[in-house]
Amino acid sequence: MQSIFISGAGQGIGAAIARLFVQQGYKVGLYDINQSQVTSLAAELGSHAKAGLLDVTQPEQWQSALAEFVAWAGQLNILVNNAGILYSGSFEHTELSAHHRTIDINVKGVINGCYAAFPYLQQSNFARVINLSSASAIYGQADLASYATSKFAVRGFTESLDIEWQKYNIRVLDVMPLFVQTAMVQDMDAQSIKKMGVNLQPSDVAQQIYALVQKKDTVLMATHTPVGMKAKFLFNLSKFSPQFVNRLSNIWIAQKPK
């Protein structure tokens, strides 16, 4: 039986991924800084779910969590780096500590996870890493400066590691949704969410991740997968439009109504 380890699995996208993969017969690790949330969800999902504590900014917690999970599951096939945070509002009016915390969780957390998981992924007969990037990694979003920065970093890290780990037969991929209906986007202070709307559910992202895991033709599989029609449109537009057009489009998205 294949297994999947999910960071930030207590709610939102992480919880939706856990539900779907348990339904599909996987052994699922639900790990989160909020241990009570994942413990409750794992009890609901049954014997194929295991919960545990994980602060993704702490490398030693990654090591202990993965060792515990592999001892239970037998192997690690899929790592989903889902844990993330978002601060919105003007850059200069957001506390510097919030900007730093965004990088610590959204970037360093992904690096920590991949580093700690590599020995287990290398040993398994099927291995894949799915990182949660964002449509904010297509073009930097006003009032989401640190968040967009963190997701650009995840995008670049994913590309680099996908090439590096090819020799181990480990694909490293990311998904790039636009705004998803989770607690993270509630009360966001950014015009982009008002202009673009919230059209995705956590289950939409979970289904896309499951589809990526099921694909066997790894040679032709793209490293980045935008989720939802709007994210796909922006992703494709960025590839073919002149840079000034992309900039003007994002200025319009960021503009407040007069």
PDB file of C-alpha atoms in Angstrom, residues 13 29 36 42 46 49 52 62 111 121 136 150 155 166-167 169 222 233 235 237 239 257:
ATOM      1  CA  ILE A  13      -6.257  22.049   1.414  1.00  0.00           C
ATOM      2  CA  GLY A  29       0.187  10.950   7.433  1.00  0.00           C
ATOM      3  CA  SER A  36      -5.347  18.449  18.123  1.00  0.00           C
ATOM      4  CA  ALA A  42      -7.240  11.131  11.708  1.00  0.00           C
ATOM      5  CA  GLY A  46      -9.883   5.659  10.319  1.00  0.00           C
ATOM      6  CA  ALA A  49      -4.633   7.753   8.822  1.00  0.00           C
ATOM      7  CA  GLY A  52       1.387  13.854  14.457  1.00  0.00           C
ATOM      8  CA  TRP A  62      10.704  16.827  10.335  1.00  0.00           C
ATOM      9  CA  ILE A 111      13.336  22.943   1.994  1.00  0.00           C
ATOM     10  CA  LEU A 121      11.865   8.760  -1.029  1.00  0.00           C
ATOM     11  CA  SER A 136       1.040  34.474  -7.078  1.00  0.00           C
ATOM     12  CA  SER A 150       7.778  32.807  -1.003  1.00  0.00           C
ATOM     13  CA  ARG A 155       8.536  27.512  -7.894  1.00  0.00           C
ATOM     14  CA  GLN A 166      15.568  12.858 -11.854  1.00  0.00           C
ATOM     15  CA  LYS A 167      18.554  10.523 -11.452  1.00  0.00           C
ATOM     16  CA  ASN A 169      13.494   8.636 -10.343  1.00  0.00           C
ATOM     17  CA  ALA A 222       4.992  19.327 -16.612  1.00  0.00           C
ATOM     18  CA  PHE A 233      -5.136  31.700 -18.192  1.00  0.00           C
ATOM     19  CA  PHE A 235       0.032  31.120 -16.443  1.00  0.00           C
ATOM     20  CA  LEU A 237      -0.581  34.617 -20.659  1.00  0.00           C
ATOM     21  CA  LYS A 239       4.500  32.821 -21.203  1.00  0.00           C
ATOM     22  CA  PRO A 257     -11.741  51.537  -7.305  1.00  0.00           C
TER      23      PRO A 257
END
